[in-house]
PDB file of C-alpha atoms and ligand atoms in Angstrom:
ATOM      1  CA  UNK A   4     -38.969 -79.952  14.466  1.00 44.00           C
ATOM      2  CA  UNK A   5     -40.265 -82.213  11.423  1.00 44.00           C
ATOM      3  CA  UNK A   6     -41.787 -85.706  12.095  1.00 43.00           C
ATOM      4  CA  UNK A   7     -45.287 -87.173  12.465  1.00 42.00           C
ATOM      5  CA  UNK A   8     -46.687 -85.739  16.077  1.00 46.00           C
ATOM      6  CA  UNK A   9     -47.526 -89.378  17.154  1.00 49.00           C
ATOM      7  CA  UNK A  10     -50.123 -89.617  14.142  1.00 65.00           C
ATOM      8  CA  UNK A  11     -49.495 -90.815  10.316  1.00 72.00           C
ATOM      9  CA  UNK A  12     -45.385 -91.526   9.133  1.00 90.00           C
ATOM     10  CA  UNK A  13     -44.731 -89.119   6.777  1.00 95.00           C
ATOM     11  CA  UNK A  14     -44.038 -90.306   3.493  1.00 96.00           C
ATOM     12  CA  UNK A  15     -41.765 -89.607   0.548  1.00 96.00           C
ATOM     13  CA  UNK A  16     -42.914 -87.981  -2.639  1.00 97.00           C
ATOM     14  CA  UNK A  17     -40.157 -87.613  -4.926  1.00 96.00           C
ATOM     15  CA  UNK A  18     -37.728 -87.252  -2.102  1.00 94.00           C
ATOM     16  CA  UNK A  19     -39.880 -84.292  -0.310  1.00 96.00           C
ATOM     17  CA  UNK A  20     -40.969 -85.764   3.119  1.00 96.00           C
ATOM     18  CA  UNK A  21     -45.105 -85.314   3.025  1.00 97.00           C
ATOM     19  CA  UNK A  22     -47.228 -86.121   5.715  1.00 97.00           C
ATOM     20  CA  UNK A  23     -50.587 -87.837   4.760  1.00 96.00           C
ATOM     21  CA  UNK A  24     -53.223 -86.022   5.802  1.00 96.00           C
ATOM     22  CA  UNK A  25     -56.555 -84.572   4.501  1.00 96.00           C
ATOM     23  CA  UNK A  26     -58.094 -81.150   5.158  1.00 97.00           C
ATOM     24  CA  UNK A  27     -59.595 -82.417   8.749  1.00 97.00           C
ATOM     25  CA  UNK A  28     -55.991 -84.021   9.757  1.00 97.00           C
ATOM     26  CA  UNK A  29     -54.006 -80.920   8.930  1.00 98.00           C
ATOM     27  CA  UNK A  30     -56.993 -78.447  10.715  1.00 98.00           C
ATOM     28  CA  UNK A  31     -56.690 -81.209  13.716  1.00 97.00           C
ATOM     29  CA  UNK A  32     -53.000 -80.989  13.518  1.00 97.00           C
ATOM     30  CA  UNK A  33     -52.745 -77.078  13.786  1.00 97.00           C
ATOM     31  CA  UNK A  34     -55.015 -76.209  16.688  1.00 96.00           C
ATOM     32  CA  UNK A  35     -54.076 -78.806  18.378  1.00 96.00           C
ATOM     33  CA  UNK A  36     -50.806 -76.910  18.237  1.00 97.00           C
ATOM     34  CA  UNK A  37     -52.165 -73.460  18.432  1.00 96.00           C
ATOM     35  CA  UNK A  38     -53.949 -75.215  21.610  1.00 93.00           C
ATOM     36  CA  UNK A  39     -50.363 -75.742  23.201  1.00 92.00           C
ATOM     37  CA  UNK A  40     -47.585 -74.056  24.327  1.00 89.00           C
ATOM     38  CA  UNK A  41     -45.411 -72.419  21.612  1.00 87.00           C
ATOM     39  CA  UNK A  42     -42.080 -74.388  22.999  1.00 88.00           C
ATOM     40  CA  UNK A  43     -38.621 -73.322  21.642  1.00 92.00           C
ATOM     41  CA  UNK A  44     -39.680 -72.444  18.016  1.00 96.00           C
ATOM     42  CA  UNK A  45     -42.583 -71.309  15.847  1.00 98.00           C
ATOM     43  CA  UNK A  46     -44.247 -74.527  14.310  1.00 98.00           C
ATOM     44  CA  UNK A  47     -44.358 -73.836  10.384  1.00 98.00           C
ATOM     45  CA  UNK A  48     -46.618 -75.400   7.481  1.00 98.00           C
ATOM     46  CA  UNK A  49     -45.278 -76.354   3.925  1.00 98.00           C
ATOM     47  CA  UNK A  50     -47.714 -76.619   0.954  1.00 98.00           C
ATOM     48  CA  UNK A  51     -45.241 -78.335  -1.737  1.00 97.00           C
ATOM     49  CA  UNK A  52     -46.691 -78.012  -5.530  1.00 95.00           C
ATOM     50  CA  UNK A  53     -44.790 -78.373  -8.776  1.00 95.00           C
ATOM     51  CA  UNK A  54     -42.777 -75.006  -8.654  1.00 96.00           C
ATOM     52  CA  UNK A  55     -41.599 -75.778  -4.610  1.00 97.00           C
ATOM     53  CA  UNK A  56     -40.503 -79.510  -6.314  1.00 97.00           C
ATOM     54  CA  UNK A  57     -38.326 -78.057  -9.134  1.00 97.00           C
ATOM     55  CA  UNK A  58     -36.853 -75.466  -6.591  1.00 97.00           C
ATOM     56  CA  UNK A  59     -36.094 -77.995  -4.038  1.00 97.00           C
ATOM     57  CA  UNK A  60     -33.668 -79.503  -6.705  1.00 96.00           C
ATOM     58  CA  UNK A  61     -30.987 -76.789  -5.921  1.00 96.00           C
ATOM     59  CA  UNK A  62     -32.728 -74.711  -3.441  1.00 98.00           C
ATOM     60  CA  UNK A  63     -30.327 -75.610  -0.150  1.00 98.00           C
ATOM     61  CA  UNK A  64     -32.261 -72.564   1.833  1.00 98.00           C
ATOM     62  CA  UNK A  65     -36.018 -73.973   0.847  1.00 98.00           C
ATOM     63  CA  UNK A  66     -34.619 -77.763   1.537  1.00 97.00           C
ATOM     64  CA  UNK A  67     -33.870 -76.825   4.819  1.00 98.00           C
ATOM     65  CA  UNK A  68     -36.954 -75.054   5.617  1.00 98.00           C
ATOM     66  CA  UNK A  69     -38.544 -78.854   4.216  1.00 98.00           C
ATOM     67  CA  UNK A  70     -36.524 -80.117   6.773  1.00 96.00           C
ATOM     68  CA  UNK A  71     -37.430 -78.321   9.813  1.00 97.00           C
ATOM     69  CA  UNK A  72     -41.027 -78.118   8.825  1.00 98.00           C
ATOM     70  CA  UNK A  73     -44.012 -79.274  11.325  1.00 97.00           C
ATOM     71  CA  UNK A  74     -46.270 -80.332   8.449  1.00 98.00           C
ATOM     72  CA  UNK A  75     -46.036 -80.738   4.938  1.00 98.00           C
ATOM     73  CA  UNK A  76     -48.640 -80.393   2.864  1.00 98.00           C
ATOM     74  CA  UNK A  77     -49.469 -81.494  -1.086  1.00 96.00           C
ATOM     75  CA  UNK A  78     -50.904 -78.002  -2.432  1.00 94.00           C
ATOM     76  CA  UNK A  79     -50.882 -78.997  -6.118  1.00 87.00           C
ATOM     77  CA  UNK A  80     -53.287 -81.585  -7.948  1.00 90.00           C
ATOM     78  CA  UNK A  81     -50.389 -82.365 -10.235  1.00 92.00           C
ATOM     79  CA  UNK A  82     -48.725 -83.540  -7.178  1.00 95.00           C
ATOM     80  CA  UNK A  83     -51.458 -85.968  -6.369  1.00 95.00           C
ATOM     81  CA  UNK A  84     -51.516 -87.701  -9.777  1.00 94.00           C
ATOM     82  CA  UNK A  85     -47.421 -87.952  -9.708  1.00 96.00           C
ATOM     83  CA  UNK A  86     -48.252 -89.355  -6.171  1.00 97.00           C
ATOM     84  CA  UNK A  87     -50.654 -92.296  -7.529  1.00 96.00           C
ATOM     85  CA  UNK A  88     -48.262 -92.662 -10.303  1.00 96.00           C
ATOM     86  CA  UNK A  89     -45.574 -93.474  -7.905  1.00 96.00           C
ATOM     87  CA  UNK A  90     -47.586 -95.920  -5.935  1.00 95.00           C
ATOM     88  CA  UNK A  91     -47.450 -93.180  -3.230  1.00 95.00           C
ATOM     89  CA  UNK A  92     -50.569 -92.928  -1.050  1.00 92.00           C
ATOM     90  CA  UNK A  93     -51.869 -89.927  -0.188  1.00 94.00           C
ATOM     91  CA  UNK A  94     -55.561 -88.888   1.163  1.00 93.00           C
ATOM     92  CA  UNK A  95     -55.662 -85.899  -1.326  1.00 89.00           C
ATOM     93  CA  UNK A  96     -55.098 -82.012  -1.836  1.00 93.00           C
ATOM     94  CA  UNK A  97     -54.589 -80.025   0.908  1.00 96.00           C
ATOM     95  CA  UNK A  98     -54.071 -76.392  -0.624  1.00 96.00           C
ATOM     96  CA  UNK A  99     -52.676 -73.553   1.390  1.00 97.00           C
ATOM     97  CA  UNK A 100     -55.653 -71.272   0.180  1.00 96.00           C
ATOM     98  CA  UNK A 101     -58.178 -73.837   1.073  1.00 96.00           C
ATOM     99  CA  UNK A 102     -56.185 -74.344   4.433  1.00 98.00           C
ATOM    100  CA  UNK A 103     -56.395 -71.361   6.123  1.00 98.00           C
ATOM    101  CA  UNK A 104     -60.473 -70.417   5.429  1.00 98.00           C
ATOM    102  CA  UNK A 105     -60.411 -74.172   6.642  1.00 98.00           C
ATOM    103  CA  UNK A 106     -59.024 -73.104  10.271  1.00 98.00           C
ATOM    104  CA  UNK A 107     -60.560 -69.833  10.282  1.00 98.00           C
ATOM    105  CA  UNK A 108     -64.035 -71.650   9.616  1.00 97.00           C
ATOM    106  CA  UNK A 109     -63.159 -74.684  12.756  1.00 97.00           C
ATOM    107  CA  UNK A 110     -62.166 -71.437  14.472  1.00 96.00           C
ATOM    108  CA  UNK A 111     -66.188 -70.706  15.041  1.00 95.00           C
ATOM    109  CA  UNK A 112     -66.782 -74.346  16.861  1.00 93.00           C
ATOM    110  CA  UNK A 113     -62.789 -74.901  18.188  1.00 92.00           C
ATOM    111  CA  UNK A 114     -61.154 -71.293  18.609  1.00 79.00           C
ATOM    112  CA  UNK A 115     -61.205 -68.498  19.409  1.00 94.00           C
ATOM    113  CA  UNK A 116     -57.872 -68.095  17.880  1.00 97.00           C
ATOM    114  CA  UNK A 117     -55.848 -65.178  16.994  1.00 98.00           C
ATOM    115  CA  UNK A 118     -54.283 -64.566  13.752  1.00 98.00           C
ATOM    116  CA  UNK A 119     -51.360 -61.690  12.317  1.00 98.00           C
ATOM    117  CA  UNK A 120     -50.994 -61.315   8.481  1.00 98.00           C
ATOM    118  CA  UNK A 121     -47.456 -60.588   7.110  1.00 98.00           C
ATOM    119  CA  UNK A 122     -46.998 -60.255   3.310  1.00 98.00           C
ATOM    120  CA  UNK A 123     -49.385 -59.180  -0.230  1.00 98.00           C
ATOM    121  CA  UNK A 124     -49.153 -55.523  -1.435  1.00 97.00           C
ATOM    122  CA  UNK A 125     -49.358 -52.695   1.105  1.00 96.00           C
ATOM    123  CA  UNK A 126     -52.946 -52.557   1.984  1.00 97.00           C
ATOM    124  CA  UNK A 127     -53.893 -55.693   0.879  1.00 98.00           C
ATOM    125  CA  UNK A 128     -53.418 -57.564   4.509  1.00 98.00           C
ATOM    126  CA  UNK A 129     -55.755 -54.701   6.516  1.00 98.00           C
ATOM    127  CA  UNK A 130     -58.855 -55.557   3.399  1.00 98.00           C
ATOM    128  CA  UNK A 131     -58.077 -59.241   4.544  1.00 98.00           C
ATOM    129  CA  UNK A 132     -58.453 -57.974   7.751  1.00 98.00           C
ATOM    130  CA  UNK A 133     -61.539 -56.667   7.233  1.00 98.00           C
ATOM    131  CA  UNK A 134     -63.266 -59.509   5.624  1.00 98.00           C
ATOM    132  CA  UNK A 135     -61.714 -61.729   8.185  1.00 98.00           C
ATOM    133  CA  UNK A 136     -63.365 -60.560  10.951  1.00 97.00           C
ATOM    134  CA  UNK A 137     -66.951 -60.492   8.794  1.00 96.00           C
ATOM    135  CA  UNK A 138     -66.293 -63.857   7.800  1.00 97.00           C
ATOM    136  CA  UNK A 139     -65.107 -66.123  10.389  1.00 97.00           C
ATOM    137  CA  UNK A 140     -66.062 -65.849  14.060  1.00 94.00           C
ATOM    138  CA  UNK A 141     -63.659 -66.791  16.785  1.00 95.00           C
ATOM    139  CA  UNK A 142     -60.985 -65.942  14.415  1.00 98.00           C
ATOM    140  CA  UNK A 143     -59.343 -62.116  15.812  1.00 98.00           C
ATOM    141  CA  UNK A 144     -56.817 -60.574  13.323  1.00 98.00           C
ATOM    142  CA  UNK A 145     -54.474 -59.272  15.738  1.00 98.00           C
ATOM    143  CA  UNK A 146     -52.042 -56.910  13.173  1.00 98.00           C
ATOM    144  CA  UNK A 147     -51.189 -56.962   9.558  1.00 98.00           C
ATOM    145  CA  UNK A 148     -48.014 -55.984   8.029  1.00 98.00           C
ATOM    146  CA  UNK A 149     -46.657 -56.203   4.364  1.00 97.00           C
ATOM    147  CA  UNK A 150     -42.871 -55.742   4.395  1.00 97.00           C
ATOM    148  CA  UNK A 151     -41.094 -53.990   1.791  1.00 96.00           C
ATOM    149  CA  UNK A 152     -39.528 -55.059  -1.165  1.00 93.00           C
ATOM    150  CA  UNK A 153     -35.918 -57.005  -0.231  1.00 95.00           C
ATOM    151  CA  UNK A 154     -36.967 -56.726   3.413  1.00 96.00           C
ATOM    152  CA  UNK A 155     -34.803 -60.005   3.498  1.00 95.00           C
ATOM    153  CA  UNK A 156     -31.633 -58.414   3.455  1.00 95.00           C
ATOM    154  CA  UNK A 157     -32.404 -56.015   5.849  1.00 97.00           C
ATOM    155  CA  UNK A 158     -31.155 -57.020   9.329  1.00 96.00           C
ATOM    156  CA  UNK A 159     -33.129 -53.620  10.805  1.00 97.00           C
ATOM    157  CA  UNK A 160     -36.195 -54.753   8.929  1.00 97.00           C
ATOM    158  CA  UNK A 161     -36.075 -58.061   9.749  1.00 98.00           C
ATOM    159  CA  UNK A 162     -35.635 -57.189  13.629  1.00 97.00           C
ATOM    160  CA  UNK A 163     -39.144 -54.579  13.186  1.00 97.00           C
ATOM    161  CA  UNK A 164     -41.020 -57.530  11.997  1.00 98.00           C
ATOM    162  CA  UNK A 165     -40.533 -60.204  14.720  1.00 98.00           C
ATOM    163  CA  UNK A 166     -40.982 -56.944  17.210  1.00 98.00           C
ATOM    164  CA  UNK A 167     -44.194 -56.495  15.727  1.00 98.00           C
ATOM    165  CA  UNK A 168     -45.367 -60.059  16.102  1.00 98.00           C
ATOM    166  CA  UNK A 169     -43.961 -60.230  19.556  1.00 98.00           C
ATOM    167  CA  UNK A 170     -46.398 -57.413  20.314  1.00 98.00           C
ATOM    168  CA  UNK A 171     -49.206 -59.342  19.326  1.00 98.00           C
ATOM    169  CA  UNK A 172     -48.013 -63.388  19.759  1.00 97.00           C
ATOM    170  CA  UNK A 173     -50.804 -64.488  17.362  1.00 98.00           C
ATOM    171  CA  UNK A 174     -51.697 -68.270  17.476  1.00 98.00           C
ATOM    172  CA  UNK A 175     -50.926 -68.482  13.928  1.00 98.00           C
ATOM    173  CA  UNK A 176     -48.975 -66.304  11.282  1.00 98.00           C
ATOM    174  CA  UNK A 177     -50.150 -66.514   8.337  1.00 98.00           C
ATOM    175  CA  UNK A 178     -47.266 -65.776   5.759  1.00 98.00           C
ATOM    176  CA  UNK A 179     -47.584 -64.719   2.040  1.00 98.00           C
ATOM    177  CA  UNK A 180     -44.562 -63.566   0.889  1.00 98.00           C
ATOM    178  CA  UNK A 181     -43.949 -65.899  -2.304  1.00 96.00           C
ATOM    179  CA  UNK A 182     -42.126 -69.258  -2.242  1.00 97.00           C
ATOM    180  CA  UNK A 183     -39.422 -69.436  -1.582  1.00 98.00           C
ATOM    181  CA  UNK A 184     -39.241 -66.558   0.175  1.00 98.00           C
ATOM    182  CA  UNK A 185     -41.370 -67.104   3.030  1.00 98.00           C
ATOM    183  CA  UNK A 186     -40.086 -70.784   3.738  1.00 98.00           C
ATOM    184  CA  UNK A 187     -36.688 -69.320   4.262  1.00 98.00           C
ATOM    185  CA  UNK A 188     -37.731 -66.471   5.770  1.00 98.00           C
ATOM    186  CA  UNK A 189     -39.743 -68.456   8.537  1.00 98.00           C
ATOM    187  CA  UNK A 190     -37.321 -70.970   8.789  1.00 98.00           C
ATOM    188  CA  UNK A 191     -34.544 -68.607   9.305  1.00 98.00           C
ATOM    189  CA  UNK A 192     -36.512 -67.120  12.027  1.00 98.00           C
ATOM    190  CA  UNK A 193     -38.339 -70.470  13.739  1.00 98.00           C
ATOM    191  CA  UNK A 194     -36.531 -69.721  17.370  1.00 98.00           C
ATOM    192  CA  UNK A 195     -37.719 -65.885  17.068  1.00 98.00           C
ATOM    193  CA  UNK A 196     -41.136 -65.618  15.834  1.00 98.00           C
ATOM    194  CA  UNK A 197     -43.684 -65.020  18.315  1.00 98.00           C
ATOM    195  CA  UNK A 198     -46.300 -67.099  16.912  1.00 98.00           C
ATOM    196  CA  UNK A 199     -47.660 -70.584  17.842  1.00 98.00           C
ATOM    197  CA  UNK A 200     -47.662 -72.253  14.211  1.00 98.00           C
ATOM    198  CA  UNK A 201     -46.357 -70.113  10.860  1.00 98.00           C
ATOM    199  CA  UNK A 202     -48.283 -71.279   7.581  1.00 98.00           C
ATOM    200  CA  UNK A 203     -46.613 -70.278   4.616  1.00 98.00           C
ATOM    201  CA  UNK A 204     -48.936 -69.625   2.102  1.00 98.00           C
ATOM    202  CA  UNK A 205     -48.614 -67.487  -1.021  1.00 96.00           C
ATOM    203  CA  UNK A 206     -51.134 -65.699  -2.447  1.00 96.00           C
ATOM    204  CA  UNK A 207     -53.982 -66.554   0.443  1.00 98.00           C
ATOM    205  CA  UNK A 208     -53.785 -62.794   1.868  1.00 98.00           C
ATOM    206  CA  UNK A 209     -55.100 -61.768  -2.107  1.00 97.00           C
ATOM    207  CA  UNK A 210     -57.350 -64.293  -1.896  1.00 97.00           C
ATOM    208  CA  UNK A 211     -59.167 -63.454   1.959  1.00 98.00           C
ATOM    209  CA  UNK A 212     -58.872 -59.585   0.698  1.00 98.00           C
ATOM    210  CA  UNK A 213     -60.524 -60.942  -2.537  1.00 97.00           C
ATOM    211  CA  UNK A 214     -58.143 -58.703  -4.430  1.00 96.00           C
ATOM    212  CA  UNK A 215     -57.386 -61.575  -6.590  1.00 93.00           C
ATOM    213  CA  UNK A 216     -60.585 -64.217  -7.664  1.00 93.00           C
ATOM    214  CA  UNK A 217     -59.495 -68.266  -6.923  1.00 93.00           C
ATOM    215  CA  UNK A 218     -60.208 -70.417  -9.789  1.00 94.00           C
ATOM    216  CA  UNK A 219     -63.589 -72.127  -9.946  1.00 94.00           C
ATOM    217  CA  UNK A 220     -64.091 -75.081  -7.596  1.00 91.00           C
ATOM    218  CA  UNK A 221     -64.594 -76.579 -11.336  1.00 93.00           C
ATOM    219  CA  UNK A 222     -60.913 -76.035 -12.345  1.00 93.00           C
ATOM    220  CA  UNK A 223     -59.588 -76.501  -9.138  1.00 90.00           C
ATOM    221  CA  UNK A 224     -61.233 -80.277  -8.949  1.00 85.00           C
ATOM    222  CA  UNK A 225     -59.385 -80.928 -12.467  1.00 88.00           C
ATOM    223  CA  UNK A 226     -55.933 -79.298 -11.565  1.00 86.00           C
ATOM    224  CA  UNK A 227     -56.204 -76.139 -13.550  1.00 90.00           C
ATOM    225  CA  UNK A 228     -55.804 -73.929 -10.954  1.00 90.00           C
ATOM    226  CA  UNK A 229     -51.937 -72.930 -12.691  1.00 89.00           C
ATOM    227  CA  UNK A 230     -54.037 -72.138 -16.024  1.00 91.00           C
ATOM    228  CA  UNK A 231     -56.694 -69.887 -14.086  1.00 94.00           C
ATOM    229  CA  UNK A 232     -53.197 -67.963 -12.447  1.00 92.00           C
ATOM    230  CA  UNK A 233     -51.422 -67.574 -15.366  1.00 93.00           C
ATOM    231  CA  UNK A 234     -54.488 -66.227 -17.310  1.00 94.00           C
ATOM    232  CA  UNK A 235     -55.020 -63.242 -14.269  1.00 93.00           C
ATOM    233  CA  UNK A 236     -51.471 -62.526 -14.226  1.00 93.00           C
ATOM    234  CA  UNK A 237     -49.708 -63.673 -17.858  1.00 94.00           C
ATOM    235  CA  UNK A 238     -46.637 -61.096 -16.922  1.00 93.00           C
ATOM    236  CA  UNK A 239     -45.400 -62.748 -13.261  1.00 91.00           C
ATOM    237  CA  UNK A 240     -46.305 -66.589 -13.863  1.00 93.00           C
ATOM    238  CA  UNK A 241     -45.945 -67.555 -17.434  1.00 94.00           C
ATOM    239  CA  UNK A 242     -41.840 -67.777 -17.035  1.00 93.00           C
ATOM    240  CA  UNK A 243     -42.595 -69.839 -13.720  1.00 92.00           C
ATOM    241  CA  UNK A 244     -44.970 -72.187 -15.210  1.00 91.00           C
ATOM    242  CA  UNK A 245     -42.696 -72.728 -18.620  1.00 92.00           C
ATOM    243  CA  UNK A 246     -39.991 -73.229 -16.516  1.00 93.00           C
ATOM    244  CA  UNK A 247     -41.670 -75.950 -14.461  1.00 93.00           C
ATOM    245  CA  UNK A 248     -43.591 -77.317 -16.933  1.00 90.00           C
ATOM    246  CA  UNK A 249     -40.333 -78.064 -18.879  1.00 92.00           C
ATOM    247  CA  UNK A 250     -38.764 -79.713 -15.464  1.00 95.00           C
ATOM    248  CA  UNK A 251     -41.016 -81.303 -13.864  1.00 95.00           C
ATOM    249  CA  UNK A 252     -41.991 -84.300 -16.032  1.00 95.00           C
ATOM    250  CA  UNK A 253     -37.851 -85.017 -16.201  1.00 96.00           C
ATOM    251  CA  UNK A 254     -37.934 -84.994 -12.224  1.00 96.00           C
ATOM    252  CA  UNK A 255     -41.279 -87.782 -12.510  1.00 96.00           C
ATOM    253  CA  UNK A 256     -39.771 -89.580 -14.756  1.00 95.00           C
ATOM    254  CA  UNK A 257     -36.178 -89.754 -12.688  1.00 95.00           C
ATOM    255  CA  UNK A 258     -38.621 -90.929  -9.803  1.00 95.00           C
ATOM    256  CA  UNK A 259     -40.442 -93.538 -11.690  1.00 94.00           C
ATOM    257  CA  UNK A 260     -37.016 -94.744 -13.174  1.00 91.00           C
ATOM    258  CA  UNK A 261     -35.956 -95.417  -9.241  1.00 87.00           C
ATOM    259  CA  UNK A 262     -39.011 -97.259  -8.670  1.00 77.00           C
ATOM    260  CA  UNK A 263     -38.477 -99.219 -10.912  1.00 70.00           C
ATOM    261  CA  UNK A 264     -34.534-100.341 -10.551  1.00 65.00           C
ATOM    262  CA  UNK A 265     -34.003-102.957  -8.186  1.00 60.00           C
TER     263      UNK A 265
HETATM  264  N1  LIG B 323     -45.140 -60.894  -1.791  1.00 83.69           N
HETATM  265  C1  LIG B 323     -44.780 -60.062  -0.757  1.00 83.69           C
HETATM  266  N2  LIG B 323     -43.485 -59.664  -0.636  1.00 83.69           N
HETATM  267  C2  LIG B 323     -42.527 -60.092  -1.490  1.00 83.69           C
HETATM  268  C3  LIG B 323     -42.889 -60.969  -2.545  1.00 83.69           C
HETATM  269  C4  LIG B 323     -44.217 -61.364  -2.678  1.00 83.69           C
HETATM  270  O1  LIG B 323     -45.610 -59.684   0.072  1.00 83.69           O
HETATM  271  O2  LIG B 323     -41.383 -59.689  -1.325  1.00 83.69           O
HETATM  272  C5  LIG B 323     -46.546 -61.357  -1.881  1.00 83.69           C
HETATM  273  C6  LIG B 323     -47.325 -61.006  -3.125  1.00 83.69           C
HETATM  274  O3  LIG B 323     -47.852 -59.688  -2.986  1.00 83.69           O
HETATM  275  C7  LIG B 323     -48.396 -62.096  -3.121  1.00 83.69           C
HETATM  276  C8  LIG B 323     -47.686 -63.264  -2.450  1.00 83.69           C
HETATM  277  O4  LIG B 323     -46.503 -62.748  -1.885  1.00 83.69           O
HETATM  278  O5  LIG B 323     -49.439 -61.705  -2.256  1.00 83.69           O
HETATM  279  C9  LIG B 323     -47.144 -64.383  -3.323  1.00 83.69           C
HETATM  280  O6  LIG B 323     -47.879 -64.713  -4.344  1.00 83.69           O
HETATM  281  P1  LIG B 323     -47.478 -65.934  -5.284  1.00 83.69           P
HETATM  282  O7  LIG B 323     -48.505 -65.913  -6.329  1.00 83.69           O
HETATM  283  O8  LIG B 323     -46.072 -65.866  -5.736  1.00 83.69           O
HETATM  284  O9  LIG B 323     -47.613 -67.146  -4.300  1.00 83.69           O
HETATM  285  P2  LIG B 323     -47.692 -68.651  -4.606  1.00 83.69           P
HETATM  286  O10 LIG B 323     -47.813 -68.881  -6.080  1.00 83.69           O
HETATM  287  O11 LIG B 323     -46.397 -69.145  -4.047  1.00 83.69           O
HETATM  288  O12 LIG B 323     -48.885 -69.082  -3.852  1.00 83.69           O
END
């Protein structure tokens, strides 16, 4: 279901489709499919940064989900320089964790709107819940669920959770599950989840529970948000951001080569 929706042609950043819009496009974009029929599938949201880019390389399950996705999203500042680099233009950052608050705040003027959060530790989704509904009205948490470790592989599982959101056919599921895990996981499931739009969007249920802190707007404004991760959680993201770190400038530079050949 990817493509422009009769606005902005998507554009190519390092081969990864990207649609160019800012905070207010991709708000626009979403209710204005929350404000429609859900159709044959669940509309999903991408929010590529430098770990989804080195992943995509061999990834066939996450460059699918890329492929079928509604809107795509640049959720990394490092992403934005490569973009300007490349002579790509793009309007800016648009960050998963900024994106959600985002709809949840147009909620209060636009909405109401209805919301289920899947994914974070058990627990974590009903404090996100809670501050949710203190936070943002016109925005109705309609069920939480985190799903337990290798759910994936669990047809049984897998056939509880899209019960459960059929039970409460939110206008948007907000998914936090990890990339790539909740790409594939939504894409696999487009044609059965009950919701109107799917944003996939790691660690944003931590962040709404406040269970983890954000970086400062500060670091965030000069793309340091990785350093302000890996300094909370050293043990999970230090291998992830070595790894990337090591790849990513080869995968620029193979882009900037192409530019350049005739
Ligand atoms: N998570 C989960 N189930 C899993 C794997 C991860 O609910 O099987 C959650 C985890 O608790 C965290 C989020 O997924 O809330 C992913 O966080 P991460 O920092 O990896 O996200 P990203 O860096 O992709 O934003």
């Amino acid at each position: 279901m990817g493509g422009a929706v009769g606005e902005l042609e998507r554009v190519a950043l390092m081969g990864v489709p990207i649609d160019p819009v800012d905070m207010t496009g991709a708000v626009d974009r979403v209710f204005d499919w929350a404000g429609k029929e859900r159709g044959d599938e669940c509309r999903f949201v991408v929010t590529p940064n430098v770990n989804h880019l080195v992943m995509l390389e061999h990834h066939v399950g996450l460059r699918d989900a890329y492929l079928h996705a509604s809107l795509v999203v640049v959720d990394g500042a490092p992403l934005v320089w490569s973009a300007a680099l490349l002579g790509v233009s793009l309007p800016g950052r648009v960050a998963g964790s900024d994106l959600v608050p985002g709809l949840f705040a147009a909620a209060r003027d636009r909405g109401p709107i209805t919301t289920y959060l899947l994914g974070a530790a058990p627990g974590v989704a009903e404090t996100a819940a809670v501050k949710i509904r203190g936070r943002f009205p016109g925005v109705e948490v309609v069920g939480t669920y985190s799903p337990p470790m290798g759910f994936e592989h669990d047809p049984e599982e897998n056939a509880r959770i899209l019960s459960r959101i059929d039970a409460a056919r939110p206008d948007l599921l907000v998914v936090g599950l990890g990339a790539p895990k909740q790409e594939v996981w939504v894409d696999q499931h487009r044609h059965e989840i009950a919701a109107k739009v799917a944003l996939c969007v790691g660690a944003t249920i931590d962040f709404l529970a406040e269970v983890q802190p954000r970086a400062p707007v500060w670091m965030r404004s000069v793309g340091l948000e990785w350093a302000f991760r890996v300094a909370r959680e050293p043990g999970r993201l230090t291998k992830r951001y070595l790894r990337d770190g090591w790849r990513f400038p080869g995968l620029l530079l193979r882009a900037m080569r192409g530019r350049r050949a005739p």
